[in-house]
CSV table of C-alpha atoms in Angstrom, one decimal:
chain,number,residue,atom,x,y,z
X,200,UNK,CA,-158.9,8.8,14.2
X,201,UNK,CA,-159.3,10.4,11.1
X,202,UNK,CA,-156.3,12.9,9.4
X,203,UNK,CA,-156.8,15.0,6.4
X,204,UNK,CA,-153.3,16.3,5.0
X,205,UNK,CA,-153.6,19.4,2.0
X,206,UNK,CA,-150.7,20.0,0.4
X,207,UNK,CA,-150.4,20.9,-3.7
X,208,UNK,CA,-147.4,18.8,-3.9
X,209,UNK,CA,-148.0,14.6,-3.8
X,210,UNK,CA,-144.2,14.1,-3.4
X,211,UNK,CA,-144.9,15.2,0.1
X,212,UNK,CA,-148.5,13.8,0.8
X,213,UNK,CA,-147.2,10.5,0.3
X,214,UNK,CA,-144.5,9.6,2.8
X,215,UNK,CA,-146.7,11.7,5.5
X,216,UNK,CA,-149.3,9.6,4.8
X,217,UNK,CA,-147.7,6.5,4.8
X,218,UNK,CA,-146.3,7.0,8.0
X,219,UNK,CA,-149.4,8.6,9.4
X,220,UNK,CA,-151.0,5.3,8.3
X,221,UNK,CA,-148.6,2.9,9.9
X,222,UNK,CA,-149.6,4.4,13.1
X,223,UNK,CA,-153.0,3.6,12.7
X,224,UNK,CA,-154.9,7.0,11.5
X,225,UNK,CA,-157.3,6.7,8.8
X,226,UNK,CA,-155.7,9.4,6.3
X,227,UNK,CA,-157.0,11.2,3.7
X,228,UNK,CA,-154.7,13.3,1.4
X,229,UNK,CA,-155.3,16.4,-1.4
X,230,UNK,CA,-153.5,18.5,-3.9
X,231,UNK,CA,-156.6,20.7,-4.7
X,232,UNK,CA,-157.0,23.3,-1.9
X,233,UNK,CA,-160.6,24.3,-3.5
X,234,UNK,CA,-161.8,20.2,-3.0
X,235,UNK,CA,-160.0,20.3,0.4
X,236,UNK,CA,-162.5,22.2,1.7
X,237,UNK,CA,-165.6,20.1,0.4
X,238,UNK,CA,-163.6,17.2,1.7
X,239,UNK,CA,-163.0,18.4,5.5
X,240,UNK,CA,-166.8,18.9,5.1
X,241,UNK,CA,-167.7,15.1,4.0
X,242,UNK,CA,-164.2,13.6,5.7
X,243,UNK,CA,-164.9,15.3,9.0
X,244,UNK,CA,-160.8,14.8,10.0
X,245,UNK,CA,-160.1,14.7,13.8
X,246,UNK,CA,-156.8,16.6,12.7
X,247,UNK,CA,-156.3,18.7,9.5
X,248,UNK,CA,-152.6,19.3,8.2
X,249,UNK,CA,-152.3,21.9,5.6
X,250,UNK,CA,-149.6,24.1,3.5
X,251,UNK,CA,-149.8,27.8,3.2
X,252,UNK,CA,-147.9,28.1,-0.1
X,253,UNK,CA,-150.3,26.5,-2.6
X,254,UNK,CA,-151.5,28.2,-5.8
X,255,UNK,CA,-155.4,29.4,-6.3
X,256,UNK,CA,-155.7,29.6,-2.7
X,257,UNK,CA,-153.4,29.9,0.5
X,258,UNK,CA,-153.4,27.6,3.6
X,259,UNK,CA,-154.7,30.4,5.3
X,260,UNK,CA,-157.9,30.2,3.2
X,261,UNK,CA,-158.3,27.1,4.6
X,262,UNK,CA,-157.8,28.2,7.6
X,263,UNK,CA,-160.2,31.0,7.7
X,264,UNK,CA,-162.5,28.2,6.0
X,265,UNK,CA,-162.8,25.7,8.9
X,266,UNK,CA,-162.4,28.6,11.5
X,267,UNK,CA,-164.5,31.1,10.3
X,268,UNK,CA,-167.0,29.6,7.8
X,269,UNK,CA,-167.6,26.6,9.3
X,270,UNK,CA,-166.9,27.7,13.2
X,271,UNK,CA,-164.9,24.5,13.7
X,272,UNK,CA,-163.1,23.8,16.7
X,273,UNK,CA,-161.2,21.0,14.6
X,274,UNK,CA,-157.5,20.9,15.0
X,275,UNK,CA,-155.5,22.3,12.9
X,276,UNK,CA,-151.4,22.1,11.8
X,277,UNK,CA,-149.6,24.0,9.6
X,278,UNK,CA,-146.5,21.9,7.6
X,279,UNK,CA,-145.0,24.7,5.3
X,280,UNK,CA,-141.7,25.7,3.9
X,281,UNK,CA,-143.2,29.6,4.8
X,282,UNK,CA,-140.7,31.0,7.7
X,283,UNK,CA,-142.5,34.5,7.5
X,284,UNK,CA,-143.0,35.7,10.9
X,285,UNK,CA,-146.1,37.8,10.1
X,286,UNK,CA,-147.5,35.0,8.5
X,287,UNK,CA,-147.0,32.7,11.2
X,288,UNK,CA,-148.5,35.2,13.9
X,289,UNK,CA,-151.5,35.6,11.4
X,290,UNK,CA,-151.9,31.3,11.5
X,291,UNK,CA,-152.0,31.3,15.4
X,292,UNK,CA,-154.2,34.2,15.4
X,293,UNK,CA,-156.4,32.3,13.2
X,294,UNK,CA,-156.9,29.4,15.6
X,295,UNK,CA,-154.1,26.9,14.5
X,296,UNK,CA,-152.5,24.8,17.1
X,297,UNK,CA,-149.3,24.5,15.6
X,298,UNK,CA,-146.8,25.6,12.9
X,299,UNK,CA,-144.0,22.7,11.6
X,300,UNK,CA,-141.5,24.4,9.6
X,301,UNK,CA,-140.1,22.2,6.7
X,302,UNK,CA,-137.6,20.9,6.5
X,303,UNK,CA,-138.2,17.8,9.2
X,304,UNK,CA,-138.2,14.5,9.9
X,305,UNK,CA,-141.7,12.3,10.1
X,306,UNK,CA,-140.8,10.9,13.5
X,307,UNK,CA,-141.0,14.7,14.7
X,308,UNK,CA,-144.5,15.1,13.1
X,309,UNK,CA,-145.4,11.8,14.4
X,310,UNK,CA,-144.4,13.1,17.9
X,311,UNK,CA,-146.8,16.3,17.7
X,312,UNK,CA,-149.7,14.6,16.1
X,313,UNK,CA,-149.6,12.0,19.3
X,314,UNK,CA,-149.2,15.2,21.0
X,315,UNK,CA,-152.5,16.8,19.6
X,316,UNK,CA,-154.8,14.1,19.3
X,317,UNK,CA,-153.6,11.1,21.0
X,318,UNK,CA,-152.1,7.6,19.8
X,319,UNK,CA,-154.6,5.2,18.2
X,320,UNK,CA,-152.2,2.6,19.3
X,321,UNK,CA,-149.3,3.0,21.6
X,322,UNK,CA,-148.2,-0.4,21.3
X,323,UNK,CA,-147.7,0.2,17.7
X,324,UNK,CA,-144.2,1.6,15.8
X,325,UNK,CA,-143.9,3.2,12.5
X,326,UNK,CA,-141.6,0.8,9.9
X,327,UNK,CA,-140.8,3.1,6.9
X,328,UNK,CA,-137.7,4.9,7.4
X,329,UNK,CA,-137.1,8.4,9.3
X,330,UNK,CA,-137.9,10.5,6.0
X,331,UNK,CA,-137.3,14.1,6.4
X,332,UNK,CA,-139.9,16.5,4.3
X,333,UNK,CA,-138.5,18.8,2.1
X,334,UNK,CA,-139.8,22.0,1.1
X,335,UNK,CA,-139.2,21.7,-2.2
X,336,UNK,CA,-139.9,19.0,-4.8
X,337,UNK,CA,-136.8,17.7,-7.2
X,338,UNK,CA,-137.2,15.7,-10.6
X,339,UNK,CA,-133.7,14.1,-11.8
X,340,UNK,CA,-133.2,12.9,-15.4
X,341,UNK,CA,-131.0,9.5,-15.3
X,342,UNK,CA,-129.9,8.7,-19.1
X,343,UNK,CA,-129.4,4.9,-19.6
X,344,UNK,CA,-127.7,2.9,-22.3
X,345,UNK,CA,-127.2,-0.7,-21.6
X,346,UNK,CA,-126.7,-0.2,-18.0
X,347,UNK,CA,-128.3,-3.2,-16.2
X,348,UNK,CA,-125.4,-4.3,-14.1
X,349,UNK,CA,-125.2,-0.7,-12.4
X,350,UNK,CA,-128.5,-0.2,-12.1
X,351,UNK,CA,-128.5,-3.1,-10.0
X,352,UNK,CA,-127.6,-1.1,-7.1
X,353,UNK,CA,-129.9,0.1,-4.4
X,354,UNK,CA,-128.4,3.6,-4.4
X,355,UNK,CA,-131.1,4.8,-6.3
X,356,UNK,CA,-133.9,3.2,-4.6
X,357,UNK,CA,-132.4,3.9,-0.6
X,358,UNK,CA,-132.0,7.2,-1.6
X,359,UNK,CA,-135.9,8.1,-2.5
X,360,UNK,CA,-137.0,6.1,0.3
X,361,UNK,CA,-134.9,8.0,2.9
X,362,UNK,CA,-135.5,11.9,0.9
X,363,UNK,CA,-138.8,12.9,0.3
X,364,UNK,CA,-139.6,15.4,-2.8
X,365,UNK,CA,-137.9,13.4,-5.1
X,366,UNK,CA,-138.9,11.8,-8.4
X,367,UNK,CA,-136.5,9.7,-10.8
X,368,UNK,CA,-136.7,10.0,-13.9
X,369,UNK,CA,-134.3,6.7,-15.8
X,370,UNK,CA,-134.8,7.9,-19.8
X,371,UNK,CA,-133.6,3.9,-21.3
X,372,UNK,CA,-131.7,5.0,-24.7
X,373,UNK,CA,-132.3,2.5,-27.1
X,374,UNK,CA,-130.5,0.0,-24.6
X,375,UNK,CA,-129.5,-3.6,-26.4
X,376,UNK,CA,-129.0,-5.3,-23.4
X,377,UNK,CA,-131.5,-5.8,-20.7
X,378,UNK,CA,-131.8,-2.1,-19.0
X,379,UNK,CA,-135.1,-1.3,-19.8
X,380,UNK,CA,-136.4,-4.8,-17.9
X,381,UNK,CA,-134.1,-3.9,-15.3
X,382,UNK,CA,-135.7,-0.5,-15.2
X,383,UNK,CA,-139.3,-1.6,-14.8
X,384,UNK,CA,-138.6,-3.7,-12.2
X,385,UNK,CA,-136.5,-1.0,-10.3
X,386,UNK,CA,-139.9,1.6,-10.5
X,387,UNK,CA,-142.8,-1.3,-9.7
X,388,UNK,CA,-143.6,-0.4,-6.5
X,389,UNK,CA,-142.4,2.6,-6.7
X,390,UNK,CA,-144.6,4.5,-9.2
X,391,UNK,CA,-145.1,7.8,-7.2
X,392,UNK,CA,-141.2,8.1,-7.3
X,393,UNK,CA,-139.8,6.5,-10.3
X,394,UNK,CA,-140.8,7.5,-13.8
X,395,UNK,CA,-138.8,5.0,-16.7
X,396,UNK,CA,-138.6,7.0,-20.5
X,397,UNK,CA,-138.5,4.5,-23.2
X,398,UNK,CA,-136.6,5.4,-26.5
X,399,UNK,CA,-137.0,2.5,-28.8
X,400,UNK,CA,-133.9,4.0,-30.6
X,401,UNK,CA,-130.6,5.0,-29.3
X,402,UNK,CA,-130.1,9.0,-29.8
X,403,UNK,CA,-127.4,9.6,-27.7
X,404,UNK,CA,-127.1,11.4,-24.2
X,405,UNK,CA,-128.2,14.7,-25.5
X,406,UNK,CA,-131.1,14.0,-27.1
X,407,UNK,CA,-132.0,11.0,-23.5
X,408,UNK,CA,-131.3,14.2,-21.3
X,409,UNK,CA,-133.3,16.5,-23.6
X,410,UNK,CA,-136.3,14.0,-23.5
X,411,UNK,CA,-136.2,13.5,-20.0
X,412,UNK,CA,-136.2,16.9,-18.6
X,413,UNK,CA,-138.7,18.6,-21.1
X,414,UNK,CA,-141.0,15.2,-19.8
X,415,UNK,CA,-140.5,16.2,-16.0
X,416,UNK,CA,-141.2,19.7,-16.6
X,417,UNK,CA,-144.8,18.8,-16.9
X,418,UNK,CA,-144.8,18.0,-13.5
X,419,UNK,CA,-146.4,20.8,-11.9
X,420,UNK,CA,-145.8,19.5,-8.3
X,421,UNK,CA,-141.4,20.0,-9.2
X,422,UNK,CA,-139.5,23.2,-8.6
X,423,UNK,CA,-136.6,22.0,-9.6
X,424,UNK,CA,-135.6,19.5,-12.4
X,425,UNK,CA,-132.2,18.5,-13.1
X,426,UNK,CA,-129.5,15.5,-14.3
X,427,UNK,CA,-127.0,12.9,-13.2
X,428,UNK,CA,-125.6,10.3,-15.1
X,429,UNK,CA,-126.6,6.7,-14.5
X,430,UNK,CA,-122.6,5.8,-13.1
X,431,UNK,CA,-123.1,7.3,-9.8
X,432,UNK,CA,-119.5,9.4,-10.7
X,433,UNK,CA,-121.6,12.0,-8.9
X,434,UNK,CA,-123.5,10.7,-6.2
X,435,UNK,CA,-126.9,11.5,-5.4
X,436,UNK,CA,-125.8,12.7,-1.7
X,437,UNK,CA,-123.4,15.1,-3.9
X,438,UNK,CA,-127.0,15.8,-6.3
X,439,UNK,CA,-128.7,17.5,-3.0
X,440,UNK,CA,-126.2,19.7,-2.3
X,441,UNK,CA,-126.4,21.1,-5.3
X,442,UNK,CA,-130.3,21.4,-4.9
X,443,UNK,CA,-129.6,23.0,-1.1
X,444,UNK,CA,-127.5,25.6,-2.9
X,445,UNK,CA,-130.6,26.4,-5.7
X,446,UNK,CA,-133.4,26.7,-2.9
X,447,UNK,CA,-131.5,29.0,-1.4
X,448,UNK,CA,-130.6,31.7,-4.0
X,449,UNK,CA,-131.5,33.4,-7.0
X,450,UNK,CA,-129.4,30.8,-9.3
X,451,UNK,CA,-131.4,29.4,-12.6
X,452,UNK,CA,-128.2,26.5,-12.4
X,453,UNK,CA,-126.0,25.2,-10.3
X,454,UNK,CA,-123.6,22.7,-11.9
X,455,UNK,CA,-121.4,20.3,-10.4
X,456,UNK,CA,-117.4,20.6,-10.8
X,457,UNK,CA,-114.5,17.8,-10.6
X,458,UNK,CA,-112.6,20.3,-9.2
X,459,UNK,CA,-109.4,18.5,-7.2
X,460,UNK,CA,-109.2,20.2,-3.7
X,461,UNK,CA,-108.3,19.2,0.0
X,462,UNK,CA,-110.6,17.1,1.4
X,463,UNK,CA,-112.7,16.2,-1.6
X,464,UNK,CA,-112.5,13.0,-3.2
X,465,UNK,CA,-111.9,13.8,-7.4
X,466,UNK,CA,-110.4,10.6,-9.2
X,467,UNK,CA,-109.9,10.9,-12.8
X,468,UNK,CA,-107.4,9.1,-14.8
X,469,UNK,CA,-104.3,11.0,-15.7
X,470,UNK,CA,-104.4,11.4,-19.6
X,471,UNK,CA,-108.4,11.7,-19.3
X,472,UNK,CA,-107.3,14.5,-16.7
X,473,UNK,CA,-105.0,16.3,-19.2
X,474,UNK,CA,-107.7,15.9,-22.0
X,475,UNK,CA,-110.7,17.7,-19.9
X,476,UNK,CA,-108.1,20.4,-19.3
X,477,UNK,CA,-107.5,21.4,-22.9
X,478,UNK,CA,-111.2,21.0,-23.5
X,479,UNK,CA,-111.9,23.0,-20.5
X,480,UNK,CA,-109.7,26.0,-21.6
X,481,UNK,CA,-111.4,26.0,-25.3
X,482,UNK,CA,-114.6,26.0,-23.7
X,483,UNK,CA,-114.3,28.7,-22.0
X,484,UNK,CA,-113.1,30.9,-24.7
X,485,UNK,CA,-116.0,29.7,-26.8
X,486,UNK,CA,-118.1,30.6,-24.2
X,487,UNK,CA,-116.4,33.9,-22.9
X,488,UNK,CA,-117.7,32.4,-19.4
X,489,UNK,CA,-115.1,31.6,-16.1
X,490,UNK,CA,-116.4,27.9,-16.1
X,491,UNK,CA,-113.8,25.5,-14.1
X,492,UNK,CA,-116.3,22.3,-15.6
X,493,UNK,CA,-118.9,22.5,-17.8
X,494,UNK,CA,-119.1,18.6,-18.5
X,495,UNK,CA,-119.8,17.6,-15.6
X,496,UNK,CA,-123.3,15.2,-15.4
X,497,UNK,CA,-124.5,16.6,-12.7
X,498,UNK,CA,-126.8,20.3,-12.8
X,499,UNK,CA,-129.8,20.8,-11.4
X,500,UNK,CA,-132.2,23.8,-12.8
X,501,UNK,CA,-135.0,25.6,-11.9
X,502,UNK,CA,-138.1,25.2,-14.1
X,503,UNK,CA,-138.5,28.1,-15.9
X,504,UNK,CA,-134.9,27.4,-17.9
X,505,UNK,CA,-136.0,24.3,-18.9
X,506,UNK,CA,-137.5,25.1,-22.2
X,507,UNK,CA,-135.0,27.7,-22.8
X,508,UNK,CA,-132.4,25.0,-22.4
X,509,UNK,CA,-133.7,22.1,-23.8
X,510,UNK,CA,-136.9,23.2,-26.1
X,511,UNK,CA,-134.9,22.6,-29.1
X,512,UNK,CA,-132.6,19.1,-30.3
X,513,UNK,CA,-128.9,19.4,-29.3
X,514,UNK,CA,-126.2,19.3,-32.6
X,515,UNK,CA,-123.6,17.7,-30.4
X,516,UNK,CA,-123.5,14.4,-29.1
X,517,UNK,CA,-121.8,14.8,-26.1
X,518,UNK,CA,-120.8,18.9,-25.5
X,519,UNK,CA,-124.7,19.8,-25.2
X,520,UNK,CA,-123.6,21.1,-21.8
X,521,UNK,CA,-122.2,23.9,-23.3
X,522,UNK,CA,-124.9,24.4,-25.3
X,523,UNK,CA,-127.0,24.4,-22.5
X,524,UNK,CA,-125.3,28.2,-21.3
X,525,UNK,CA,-124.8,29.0,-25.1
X,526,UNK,CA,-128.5,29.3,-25.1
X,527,UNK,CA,-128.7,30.8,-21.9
X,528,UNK,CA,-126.7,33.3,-23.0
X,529,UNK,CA,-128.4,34.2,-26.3
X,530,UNK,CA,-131.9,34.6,-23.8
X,531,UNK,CA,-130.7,36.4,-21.3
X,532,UNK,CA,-127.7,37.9,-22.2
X,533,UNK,CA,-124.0,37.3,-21.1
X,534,UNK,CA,-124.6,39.7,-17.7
X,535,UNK,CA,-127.3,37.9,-16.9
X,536,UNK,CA,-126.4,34.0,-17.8
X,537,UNK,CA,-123.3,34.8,-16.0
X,538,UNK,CA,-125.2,35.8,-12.6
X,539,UNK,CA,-128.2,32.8,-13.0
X,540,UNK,CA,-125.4,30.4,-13.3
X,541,UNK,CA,-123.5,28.7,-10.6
X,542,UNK,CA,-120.8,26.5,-10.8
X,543,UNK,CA,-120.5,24.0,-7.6
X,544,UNK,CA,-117.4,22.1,-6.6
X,545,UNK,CA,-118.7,18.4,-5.4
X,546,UNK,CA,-117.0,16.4,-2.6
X,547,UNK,CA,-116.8,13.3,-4.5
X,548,UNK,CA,-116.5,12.5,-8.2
X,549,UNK,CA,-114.9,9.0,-8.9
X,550,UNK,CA,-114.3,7.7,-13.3
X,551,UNK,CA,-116.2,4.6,-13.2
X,552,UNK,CA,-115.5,1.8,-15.5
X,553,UNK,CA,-117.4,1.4,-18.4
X,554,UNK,CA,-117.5,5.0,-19.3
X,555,UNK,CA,-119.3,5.4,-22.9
X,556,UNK,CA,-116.3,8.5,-23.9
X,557,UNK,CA,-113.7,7.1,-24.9
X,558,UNK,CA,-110.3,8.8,-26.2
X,559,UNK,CA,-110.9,9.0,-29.7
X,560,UNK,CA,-114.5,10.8,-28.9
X,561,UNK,CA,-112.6,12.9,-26.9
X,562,UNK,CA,-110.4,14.1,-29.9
X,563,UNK,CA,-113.7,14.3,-31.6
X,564,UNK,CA,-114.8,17.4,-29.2
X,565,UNK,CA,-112.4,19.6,-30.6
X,566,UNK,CA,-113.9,19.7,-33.4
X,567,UNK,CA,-117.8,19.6,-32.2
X,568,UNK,CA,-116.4,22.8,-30.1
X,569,UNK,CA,-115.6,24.5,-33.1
X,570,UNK,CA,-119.1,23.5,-34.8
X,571,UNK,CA,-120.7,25.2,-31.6
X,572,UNK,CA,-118.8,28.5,-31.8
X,573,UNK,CA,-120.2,28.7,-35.8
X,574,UNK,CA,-123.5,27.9,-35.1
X,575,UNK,CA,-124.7,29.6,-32.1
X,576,UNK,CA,-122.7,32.8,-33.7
X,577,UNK,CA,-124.5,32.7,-37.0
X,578,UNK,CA,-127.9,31.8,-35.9
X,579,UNK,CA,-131.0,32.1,-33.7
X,580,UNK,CA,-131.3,29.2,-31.5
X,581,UNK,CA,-135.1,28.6,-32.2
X,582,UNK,CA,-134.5,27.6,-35.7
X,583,UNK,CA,-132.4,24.5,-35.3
X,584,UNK,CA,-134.7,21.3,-36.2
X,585,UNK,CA,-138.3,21.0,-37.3
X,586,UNK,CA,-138.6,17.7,-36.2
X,587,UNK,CA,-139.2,18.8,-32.7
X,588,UNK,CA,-142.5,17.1,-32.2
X,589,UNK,CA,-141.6,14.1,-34.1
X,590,UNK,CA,-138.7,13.0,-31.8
X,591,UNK,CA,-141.0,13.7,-28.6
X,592,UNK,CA,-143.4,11.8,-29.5
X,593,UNK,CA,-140.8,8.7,-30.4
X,594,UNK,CA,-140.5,8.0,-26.5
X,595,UNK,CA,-142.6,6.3,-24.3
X,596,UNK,CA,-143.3,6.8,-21.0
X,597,UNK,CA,-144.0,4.6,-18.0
X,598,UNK,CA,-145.6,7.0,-15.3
């Protein structure tokens, strides 16, 4: 039996059809909502699976298409993020013979394919893991610099297998030791999920971060594109909470925040502790914003901040965070930045050994801090560096 699955976003075609492969359907997947229709006509699918939310032309296009157009009696199954009741009513209407609402798992839209059409083999058990699809599709920037022994950990790789929608970025910094070997060998296999940035020469976090997320904002298939360092302080459990909370407002950022409270699990070391404190309180006069944490490594953003945030090189080495809502204050305005911005507590943030900061780069910040409040006051963040298109094109990218 033959399945055709339409959906503008591959970071949920491909687990579907993985799964919907396993269990013996012949599946055929696209992006394209205009070529869907010449493929239902040349494919001639037993089942069609389609989004409504797709730009150029809805899921209901489609669905007039194969109802309408081609007077198909062909089932049809709507998998969308789209909870409007109207629009649901006007899919049934239509002819469709059921509506999935994402977020679910593939075992449940295993269970209503068999439903509709029938097993090809009852006998025969899916073996990839109970995915869940998203309705939204999430690009994290990973900085690396001479990290192979943590990378060695299947944290990141479990994770992507088990959450759909999401696409690893791992920007390798100019790394001396054997990271970027490391790296390639964590993505092959893994291509449609794991992206590895190579920077021949070490620029620092900023400018890893800053490469990294203007390169996943090309991805047209992402909504959201954020950061987490390579450490795991932050977990990547921690990371989707933050992304729940940005799917489900009006927020440009959320940011993650060490903030100690009952029942979370915040470990810092005590004069590292007193340290981000001071910091802390001169950042937030700088900034004239309530932050709690601006340093932390974990944010997540939606897309249309990204250029705003990162178009242009970063003059601090490590306090580009705050530059980050400096500049989103200079576009937007202090009222605004204040109300796009959202500052998250995390359950979990634990100081892991081999931290790059060390103390006397922390008394450094002081004095970065005070070369952030001169420039961003005196002038206009678009006229920073000129060697903007030479430092993009210095990295190379494994996609």
């Amino acid at each position: 039996m033959k399945i055709l699955a339409i959906d503008d976003q591959q970071l949920v075609l491909l687990p579907l059809k993985r799964r919907l492969s396993e269990l013996g359907y012949e599946v055929e997947t696209e992006t394209d909502a205009l070529k869907a229709k010449a493929s239902f006509d040349t494919f001639k699918p037993d089942l069609v699976i389609v989004d409504i939310n797709m730009p150029i032309i809805s899921g209901i296009e489609i669905i007039r298409y194969i109802r309408g157009t081609k007077n198909s009696t062909t089932p049809i199954m709507v998998l969308s993020g789209n909870t409007d009741d109207n629009l649901i009513v006007e899919s049934f209407d239509l002819g469709i013979e059921d509506y999935m609402k994402k977020p679910l798992s593939l075992d449940e839209v295993s269970a209503r394919v068999k439903r509709l059409i029938g097993a090809v083999n009852k006998d025969q058990k899916a073996v990839s893991q109970n995915t869940i699809i998203q309705k939204r599709c999430v690009g994290v920037v990973i900085p690396c610099y001479n990290e192979e022994d943590r990378l060695l950990s299947k944290e990141f790789t479990d994770f992507v297998e088990k959450h759909s929608g999401y696409h690893l970025c791992f920007v390798n910094d100019g790394s001396k030791d054997n990271t970027l070997q490391v790296l390639n060998d964590l993505r092959r296999g893994r291509e449609d999920y794991i992206t590895v940035y190579d920077c021949e020469k070490n620029g620092g976090k900023a400018e890893a971060v800053r490469l990294g997320m203007l390169h996943m904002a090309e991805y047209t298939d992402l909504d959201y594109i954020g950061f987490l360092d390579a450490d795991l302080s932050t977990d990547l459990t921690d990371f989707d909470d933050l992304v729940k909370t940005i799917e489900t407002s009006d927020f440009k950022i959320v940011s993650g925040s060490r903030i100690s409270r009952m029942g979370a699990n915040i470990a810092k070391e005590s004069a590292r502790e007193i340290i981000s404190l001071t910091i802390n309180y001169i950042i937030r006069k700088i900034l004239r914003m309530n932050f709690k944490d601006t340093q932390c490594g974990a944010k997540i953003m939606d897309k249309e901040v990204i250029k705003i945030a990162f178009n242009e090189p970063f003059i601090t080495k490590w306090l580009f965070d705050v530059e980050i809502f400096m500049r989103m204050k200079k576009h937007f305005g202090a009222e605004k930045a204040n109300a796009f911005i959202c500052e998250q507590p995390l359950k979990r943030w634990v100081h892991a050994d081999g931290s790059k900061l060390s103390m006397k780069d922390s008394a450094k910040i002081v004095f970065q801090l005070g070369h952030i409040a001169a420039h961003y006051k005196s002038k206009s963040v678009g006229k920073q560096n000129q060697n903007y298109n030479y430092v993009i094109e210095s990295g190379k990218v494994n996609v």
